[in-house]
Amino acid sequence: MSSVAVLTPESFAEHRSGLRDEETRGGVPEDEAYIPTYLEAFPPLPEKGAPGEKSSELTGVWNKIRPIKSSVITQVFHVPLEERRYKDNSQFGEGDEAKVCVDIMQKTGAHIELSLAKDQGLSIMVTGKLDSVMKARKEIVARLQTQASATVTIPKEHHRFVIGKNGEKLQELELKTATKINIPRPEDPSNQIKITGTKEGIEKARHEILLISAEQDKRAVERLNLEKAFHPFIAGAFNKVVQEIMQETGARINIPPPSVNKDEIIITGEKEPVAQALLRIRKIYEDKKRKTTTISVEVKKSQHKYIIGPKGNTLQEILDATGVSVEMPSLESSSETIILRGEPDKLGPALTQVYAKAKSVMVAEVTAPAWLHRFIIGKKGQNIGRITQQLPKVHIEFTDGDEKITLEGPTEEVELAQMQIQEIIRDLLGRMDYTEVLIDQRFHRHLIGKNGANINRIKEQHKVSVRIPPDNEKSNLIRIEGDPQGVQLARKELLEMAARMENERTKDLIIEQRFHRTIIGQKGEKIKEIRDKFPEVIINFPDPSQKSDIVQLRGPKNEVEKCAKYLQKVIAELIENSFSIPVPIFKQFHKNIIGKGGTNIKKIREETNTKIDLPTENSNSEVILITGKKANCEGARDRILAIQRELANIKEVDVSIPAKLHNSLIGAKGRLVRSIMEECGGVHIHFPSEGSGSDKVTIRGPGEEVEKAKRQLLQLAEEKQINNHSAELHAKPEYHKFLIGRGGVNIRKVRDRTGARIIFPTPDDKDQELITIVGKEDAVQQAQYELETLIRNLDNIIEDIMVVEPKYHRHFVARRGHVLREIAEEYGGVTVSFPRTGVQSDRVTLKGAKDCVEAAKRRIVEIISDLEAQVVLECVIPQRFHRVVMGAKGYKVQQITREHDVLIKFPERDDNSGSEAQSQENGDVSPEPDSAPRKCDIILISGRKEKCEAARAALLALVPVTVDVDVPFDLHRYIIGQKGAGIRKMMEEYEALRGFKLTVSVEPKYHPKIIGKKGAVISQIRKDHDVTIQFPDKGDENQDLITITGYEKNAEAARDAILKIVADLEEMVSEDVRLDHRVHARIIGGRGKAIRKLMEEFRVDIRFPQPGSSDPDRVTVTGLPENVDDAIDHMLNLEEEYMMDVVETETMAAYMKPPSRLEEEPRGPAKGFVVRDAPWNASGNKAPDVSSAEEFPVFGTGVVPKQTSVWGPKKF
C-alpha cells in the first residue's frame, strides 16, 4: 500500500513550532523585529556517527520537528462474534455484510477489506484519507456491530462545551469514538447525555465527555458591578491598563464600551488568574474613587464632536496626557454639560485641553441661492478648488436644494474662506440670472435637435446654460442660466420653437408603394415641385426595402391638410391612368398594327391617350398591353381588333360556361386551354377575371377553328360538370390519420373502389373537421357512405388488453413516449397505457374506437417483431465523404432513415485522417483492400436486416465517384450545348459534378463576420448557392483556407459572395476614440438598446473596454470611414452633453461628504524573508548561480565537481 505525504497547514505549524522552541542564541530578544540566523532557519541534516556517539547540538533541532504525516491512513478493528449483527457464515463475502461495506465505500470513498478470524470474529481494515476513514468506521460500527447505550451526567452549563462551536466538537467526538451522542436541548431540564454505540466506543466517549466537564470545573467567571464613570480608569488610555492586566494574569476581561450603558465587568479564565485580575481591578477602582473629584463645564453641542474626536481618540489622548476622564452627554441628548473626573491637580490642564479642542474648529454658514451653487463650485470644481487648495483644512459642504453653504475648519481659515465665497456670490449675482420655462416633454428632443444641434446653437449664440431634464424624469421644466439678457433671449426662442411645434401635425397617407417612384419622379423632380408648392411640409417616403405604403407628412396643420389633398388627387389620377387591358393579336398582324415607321400605333396612342406595349420580336407572346384610363383603353383595344379583322377572316364567339368550371378548364398553369388553342389553329380563348362571377368565355380566330374550339370547350365543360359533384362530411381531427391510414392505405382503398377524390383539411383551414368528396355523383355517394360507416365505428369506444414483454416497454415509453404519440396520432387518438416503472407486469391497456384499437394492436405487434428481428450492420464509407453523404443539415441521411425505418449512427470525427484522405481522389478505392477499415469510416445501421441492407445500399449510392469517359474533342461542344444548356441539363438530371471543390483564402480575423451571428450569414450563402462551406478546424495548418463544395458555377458564386463580404470588411477602418468611462453606461443604454440603435443608424460596430481594462476610456469604432467619422462625432456630442450632468453630480457629491480626518500611515515596502550569517554574506563567497549547469545540473548529465565551498559537498 502506497501513502502520500502532504504538507498541511497544521503540520507546517507543528514543524515551525519545533524551531520556535529552540533557544535563541546571543541573548537576542524574540519579537517581531527579530531576524533568525541562517543555521536557525536552515539547520543542516545530522551526520551519521559511530554507535553510541552523541549527536551534535543541531541534531536536536531536527528531533523537535515533527514528521509530516501521510494523508492516506489504515485502521484495523475487530468485531467479536457475539457483537456481529449478521452471523450467517454460509455466504461470507456475498451476504448482507458485503453489501453494507460496498454501500459505505461508495458513500465515504474509503477502501474496506473484511476477513473472518478462527473465532468467527470479524476483522475490518479501512484505508483512505483520515476524514473518509473516520466516517467509514462510524458507519461500519453502526451497521455491522450490535449497539448498546449508556448515559453520563454532567452539569447543564457544560453541555455547550461538549457541542462546541457550530457543533464541531460533538461531530469530532462522534467520529473519533464511532458513537452517536444525544445531548438534551437547552429548554430540556435534563442534564443526562445519552451515548449509543459499541461498548468500547461508549467507554471512550464517556471518558472524553467527563474530561471536558472536569476542565470546565477548573474555570471561573466573575461579574463585577462598578460605576460606569470609573471604567475609563480601569481600561486606561487606549485600553493599555486592561491589556496589561490580561497579559500578566492570563484572565480575559470584558469592559462594556462607552456606548453601552452597563456597569458590569466580566472576568473569565482559570480560577487563580481570575482572582488576581479581580483584585487588581478592585484596587484601581477604590484608589480612583478615593482620589478623584469632578468639575462640570458648558460647551456648545456643535463643538462636542471636536472634543470626542474620530472614534473617541481625542478623549483617549486627554486621558493619556492628564489622567482625567472626560464624560460626554450622548449625541441624542440636548445637554451641553461636560463632566471632567480626575485628581484635583490634574483637572486644570485637562480643562484647558478640552476648551482648546472645542475652539480648534469653527463652523460657519453662507447663504446663496441653490441654483447658484453649481456656478460657485465652477466647471469641474475650479472655483471651489482654488479655495480648498489655499486653505486645505477647510471643509466646504453644499446641501442639495438648500440655500446654505457650510464651512468647517480652523477659525482663521474658515473666516478667510467665508469672505472669498461671499465675494464669488456677489460677483455672480451681479452678472447672472436664471429663469424656468414649462415646455411639454414631447417637444424636448426636437428642441435639442439632431446630435444636439439646436440646443448647442442657442447656448453659443446667447452665452447661456440650458438644462433640459432627461426622459426618465418625465418633467416639463427647462432651466436657463447665464447672462440676464441672454437668458431672456434664449427663453423667447425656446418658447417660439415650442409654439411652432405645438401647431405642427403629423399625418400618414396610405399610398401603394408601386406609385412612390412615379410621385417622386426621375431624379426627384416631381416631389421637388410638390415640396416647393408646400415648403413648410416635410414629406417622408418609406425605404423601398421596407415595402411599406405609409407616406408621412409633417408641418403646420393647415399646410399638411392642403398637401394631403393634393397628393390624394395625384394618386387618384395615377390609379385612373393605370388601368390595363391585355389584347391577344395574331403575331403576323403586329407589323400592320405598328404601321410604316410606327404611324398606326402612334396615331392610336395620341388619339386615345394610352400607353401601348407590344411584345418583342423574339418573344412568343401575342399579347399587346394597353394602359391608361379605362374608357381610353377600351377604345384603343377596339381599334386594334378592327385592324386585325380587316386583315383576316377573324370571327369572335361568346360561350356561356359556369364560372365554377373555369379553373378546371384552364388547367394547371393554363396547360389544358393552351392545348385546345394549339389544336384549333391558334385561336384565342379569353376567360373572365377570377372573382368577376361572369360565365362568358370569348373565342376569337378564323371561323372554322373558332367553331372547332367551341365544340371542344363545351364537350370538356360537360365532362367536368358530370365529374364535379361534391359532398361534405365532418369527422374529429384525431380520426383523420386513421381514415387516411399508414402511407394512405385506407383512403386509397376507398378511392380505388369508388373513383371519388377525397380531400382532407390542411393545417391552415379554419374548419379542421370538414372532409370534402369530389367526383361523379354515384361515386361521391358511395365514398360518403363508406366514410360515414368508418366514422361511426370510430365513435364506438372500447377498452382492450394485450400482452407485451417488459423488455420491450422501454422502446415505447422512451423519448417522452414518442412512439406512443405516433400510434395515437395515426390510429384515431387511441390511448395506450404501459405499466408504471417498477411494476412487474406485461399487460398493456388500449382504449379507443374498436377499429383504432385493433389497428393499434397490429401496429404494436409489428413494432415488436421489428425489435425482435433488429440487427446492426456496418457500412464502410471513407470519412471524407461523410459530409456529402449526410447532405445539408443531414437531410439526405434523414430521408434514408424515414424511407427505410432504420437508425443510422455516424462515427466520431478523426482529426488525424486528413493527411491520409488527401492521397485519394473522390471515389477511389483504398490501395490496400484487405486492410481492416478504420473506426472513423464505419457507419452503423440498426433495424430489420432487409431494411438495413437497403439503407446501406442507399448510403453507398450517395458516395461520389469519378469516371473517365473518352469522347472525341470535336463532339464536346454538342454535349455542352448552346450556352451550356446541354451540360446543365445533364448535371441537374444526374446531379453530377456536384462534388466540385474550390478553396478561397481569407484572413482568419474575417471568419466570424463571414459566419455571422449564430451562423446567419454563412447559412444564407449556403442556402442561396446550394453549396457546402467548411471553415478550417482549430489546429489546421492553413487557418485562412475556406473550402466550398458544390456545382462549379454555384461554388464560384458562393466564393464571389464571400469575397464581396471580405472586400467590404477590408474597406472598413477601426478608430479609437477616448470617451470618459463615466458616460459609457448612458451611451450603451438599458440592455444595450441605445448603442444598438446607434450602430444600426451609422452602420458601424462599437466596442467598449472590458471592466478592469488598463485604458477604460478607449472605445473602438469599426466601419466605413465616413460612417466611423459620423459615429465618433455623434458620440463626442453625447459625451459633452452627459459629462455636464456627471461632473455636476460628482462635484456636488464630493462637497457633501463628511470630512475625513483619518490619515493612514504610509507603509514601507515588504522586506521579504531575511536571515543573518548566511554563507553568501561571508567574505569570498557568493550566492549560487541558478543559470549555471554546474551549480544546478540537469538529471542524467555528468558534471565535473568543483572545489568544496561553504555550501558543503555536492551530492548527485
CSV table of C-alpha atoms in Angstrom, one decimal, residues 922-1091:
chain,number,residue,atom,x,y,z
A,922,ASN,CA,-13.2,11.1,-54.9
A,923,GLY,CA,-14.5,7.6,-55.2
A,924,ASP,CA,-11.1,5.9,-55.4
A,925,VAL,CA,-10.7,2.6,-53.6
A,926,SER,CA,-8.0,2.3,-50.9
A,927,PRO,CA,-4.9,0.7,-52.3
A,928,GLU,CA,-5.0,-1.9,-49.5
A,929,PRO,CA,-8.4,-3.5,-49.8
A,930,ASP,CA,-7.6,-6.3,-47.3
A,931,SER,CA,-6.7,-3.9,-44.5
A,932,ALA,CA,-9.2,-3.6,-41.7
A,933,PRO,CA,-11.5,-0.4,-42.0
A,934,ARG,CA,-10.8,2.4,-39.7
A,935,LYS,CA,-13.2,3.1,-36.8
A,936,CYS,CA,-13.9,6.6,-38.1
A,937,ASP,CA,-15.1,5.1,-41.5
A,938,ILE,CA,-17.7,2.7,-40.1
A,939,ILE,CA,-21.3,3.9,-40.1
A,940,LEU,CA,-23.7,1.7,-38.0
A,941,ILE,CA,-27.2,0.9,-39.3
A,942,SER,CA,-29.7,-0.7,-37.0
A,943,GLY,CA,-33.2,-2.1,-37.9
A,944,ARG,CA,-34.6,-5.1,-39.8
A,945,LYS,CA,-32.0,-6.9,-41.8
A,946,GLU,CA,-33.6,-6.3,-45.2
A,947,LYS,CA,-34.2,-2.7,-44.4
A,948,CYS,CA,-30.7,-2.2,-43.1
A,949,GLU,CA,-29.3,-3.7,-46.3
A,950,ALA,CA,-31.5,-1.4,-48.4
A,951,ALA,CA,-30.4,1.6,-46.3
A,952,ARG,CA,-26.7,0.6,-46.7
A,953,ALA,CA,-27.2,0.4,-50.5
A,954,ALA,CA,-28.8,3.9,-50.4
A,955,LEU,CA,-25.9,5.3,-48.4
A,956,LEU,CA,-23.3,3.8,-50.7
A,957,ALA,CA,-25.2,5.2,-53.7
A,958,LEU,CA,-24.6,8.7,-52.3
A,959,VAL,CA,-20.8,8.3,-52.2
A,960,PRO,CA,-19.4,10.5,-55.1
A,961,VAL,CA,-17.4,8.7,-57.8
A,962,THR,CA,-15.3,9.8,-60.7
A,963,VAL,CA,-15.5,8.1,-64.0
A,964,ASP,CA,-13.4,9.0,-67.1
A,965,VAL,CA,-15.2,8.7,-70.4
A,966,ASP,CA,-13.3,9.1,-73.8
A,967,VAL,CA,-15.3,11.5,-76.0
A,968,PRO,CA,-13.7,12.9,-79.2
A,969,PHE,CA,-12.9,16.6,-78.7
A,970,ASP,CA,-14.9,17.7,-81.7
A,971,LEU,CA,-18.1,16.3,-80.1
A,972,HIS,CA,-17.6,18.3,-76.8
A,973,ARG,CA,-19.5,21.3,-78.0
A,974,TYR,CA,-22.5,19.2,-78.8
A,975,ILE,CA,-22.5,17.8,-75.3
A,976,ILE,CA,-22.1,21.3,-73.7
A,977,GLY,CA,-24.9,22.7,-75.9
A,978,GLN,CA,-25.8,26.3,-76.6
A,979,LYS,CA,-24.6,28.5,-73.7
A,980,GLY,CA,-24.0,25.3,-71.7
A,981,ALA,CA,-27.7,24.2,-71.8
A,982,GLY,CA,-26.9,20.6,-72.6
A,983,ILE,CA,-24.4,20.0,-69.8
A,984,ARG,CA,-26.5,22.0,-67.3
A,985,LYS,CA,-29.5,19.7,-68.1
A,986,MET,CA,-27.3,16.6,-67.6
A,987,MET,CA,-25.9,17.9,-64.3
A,988,GLU,CA,-29.4,18.7,-63.0
A,989,GLU,CA,-30.8,15.3,-64.0
A,990,TYR,CA,-27.9,13.2,-62.7
A,991,GLU,CA,-26.6,15.6,-60.1
A,992,ALA,CA,-23.1,15.0,-61.4
A,993,LEU,CA,-20.2,17.4,-60.8
A,994,ARG,CA,-21.8,18.4,-57.6
A,995,GLY,CA,-18.6,17.5,-55.8
A,996,PHE,CA,-16.6,20.4,-57.4
A,997,LYS,CA,-14.4,21.8,-54.7
A,998,LEU,CA,-12.5,25.1,-54.5
A,999,THR,CA,-10.8,26.9,-51.8
A,1000,VAL,CA,-10.6,30.6,-51.0
A,1001,SER,CA,-8.0,32.3,-48.8
A,1002,VAL,CA,-9.5,34.7,-46.3
A,1003,GLU,CA,-7.7,36.1,-43.2
A,1004,PRO,CA,-8.9,34.3,-40.1
A,1005,LYS,CA,-9.9,37.7,-38.5
A,1006,TYR,CA,-12.7,38.0,-41.0
A,1007,HIS,CA,-14.1,34.4,-40.4
A,1008,PRO,CA,-16.5,35.4,-37.6
A,1009,LYS,CA,-18.0,38.2,-39.7
A,1010,ILE,CA,-18.5,35.8,-42.7
A,1011,ILE,CA,-20.2,33.3,-40.3
A,1012,GLY,CA,-22.4,36.0,-38.8
A,1013,LYS,CA,-24.4,35.9,-35.6
A,1014,LYS,CA,-25.4,32.3,-34.9
A,1015,GLY,CA,-24.3,31.4,-38.4
A,1016,ALA,CA,-26.9,33.6,-40.1
A,1017,VAL,CA,-24.6,35.0,-42.9
A,1018,ILE,CA,-22.9,31.7,-43.9
A,1019,SER,CA,-26.3,29.8,-43.7
A,1020,GLN,CA,-27.8,32.3,-46.1
A,1021,ILE,CA,-24.9,31.9,-48.6
A,1022,ARG,CA,-25.2,28.1,-48.4
A,1023,LYS,CA,-28.9,28.3,-49.0
A,1024,ASP,CA,-28.7,30.8,-51.8
A,1025,HIS,CA,-26.0,28.9,-53.7
A,1026,ASP,CA,-26.7,25.3,-52.7
A,1027,VAL,CA,-23.2,24.6,-51.6
A,1028,THR,CA,-21.3,23.2,-48.6
A,1029,ILE,CA,-18.9,25.7,-47.0
A,1030,GLN,CA,-16.3,24.4,-44.5
A,1031,PHE,CA,-14.1,26.6,-42.3
A,1032,PRO,CA,-10.7,25.3,-41.0
A,1033,ASP,CA,-10.7,23.5,-37.7
A,1034,LYS,CA,-8.6,24.6,-34.8
A,1035,GLY,CA,-5.0,23.3,-35.2
A,1036,ASP,CA,-5.2,23.1,-39.0
A,1037,GLU,CA,-2.0,24.4,-40.7
A,1038,ASN,CA,-3.9,26.6,-43.2
A,1039,GLN,CA,-6.1,28.6,-41.0
A,1040,ASP,CA,-7.0,31.0,-43.8
A,1041,LEU,CA,-8.5,28.5,-46.3
A,1042,ILE,CA,-12.3,28.1,-46.6
A,1043,THR,CA,-13.4,25.1,-48.7
A,1044,ILE,CA,-16.6,25.4,-50.9
A,1045,THR,CA,-18.1,22.2,-52.4
A,1046,GLY,CA,-21.0,22.0,-54.9
A,1047,TYR,CA,-21.6,22.7,-58.6
A,1048,GLU,CA,-18.8,24.6,-60.1
A,1049,LYS,CA,-21.0,27.6,-61.0
A,1050,ASN,CA,-22.6,27.7,-57.6
A,1051,ALA,CA,-19.2,27.3,-55.8
A,1052,GLU,CA,-17.8,30.2,-57.8
A,1053,ALA,CA,-20.9,32.3,-57.0
A,1054,ALA,CA,-20.5,31.5,-53.3
A,1055,ARG,CA,-16.8,32.4,-53.5
A,1056,ASP,CA,-17.7,35.7,-55.0
A,1057,ALA,CA,-20.3,36.4,-52.3
A,1058,ILE,CA,-17.6,35.7,-49.6
A,1059,LEU,CA,-15.0,37.8,-51.3
A,1060,LYS,CA,-17.5,40.7,-51.6
A,1061,ILE,CA,-18.1,40.5,-47.8
A,1062,VAL,CA,-14.3,40.5,-47.3
A,1063,ALA,CA,-13.9,43.5,-49.7
A,1064,ASP,CA,-16.5,45.4,-47.6
A,1065,LEU,CA,-14.7,44.4,-44.4
A,1066,GLU,CA,-11.3,45.5,-45.8
A,1067,GLU,CA,-12.7,48.9,-46.7
A,1068,MET,CA,-13.7,49.3,-43.1
A,1069,VAL,CA,-11.4,51.1,-40.7
A,1070,SER,CA,-11.1,51.0,-36.9
A,1071,GLU,CA,-10.6,54.1,-35.0
A,1072,ASP,CA,-10.2,54.6,-31.2
A,1073,VAL,CA,-12.0,57.5,-29.5
A,1074,ARG,CA,-11.5,58.5,-25.9
A,1075,LEU,CA,-14.8,58.8,-24.1
A,1076,ASP,CA,-14.9,59.3,-20.4
A,1077,HIS,CA,-15.7,55.9,-18.9
A,1078,ARG,CA,-18.3,57.6,-16.6
A,1079,VAL,CA,-20.6,58.2,-19.6
A,1080,HIS,CA,-20.2,54.7,-21.1
A,1081,ALA,CA,-23.3,53.3,-19.4
A,1082,ARG,CA,-25.5,56.1,-20.6
A,1083,ILE,CA,-24.3,55.8,-24.2
A,1084,ILE,CA,-24.9,52.0,-24.1
A,1085,GLY,CA,-28.4,52.4,-22.6
A,1086,GLY,CA,-30.6,49.9,-20.8
A,1087,ARG,CA,-29.8,46.4,-22.0
A,1088,GLY,CA,-27.7,47.9,-24.8
A,1089,LYS,CA,-30.8,49.4,-26.5
A,1090,ALA,CA,-29.2,52.8,-27.2
A,1091,ILE,CA,-25.9,51.5,-28.5
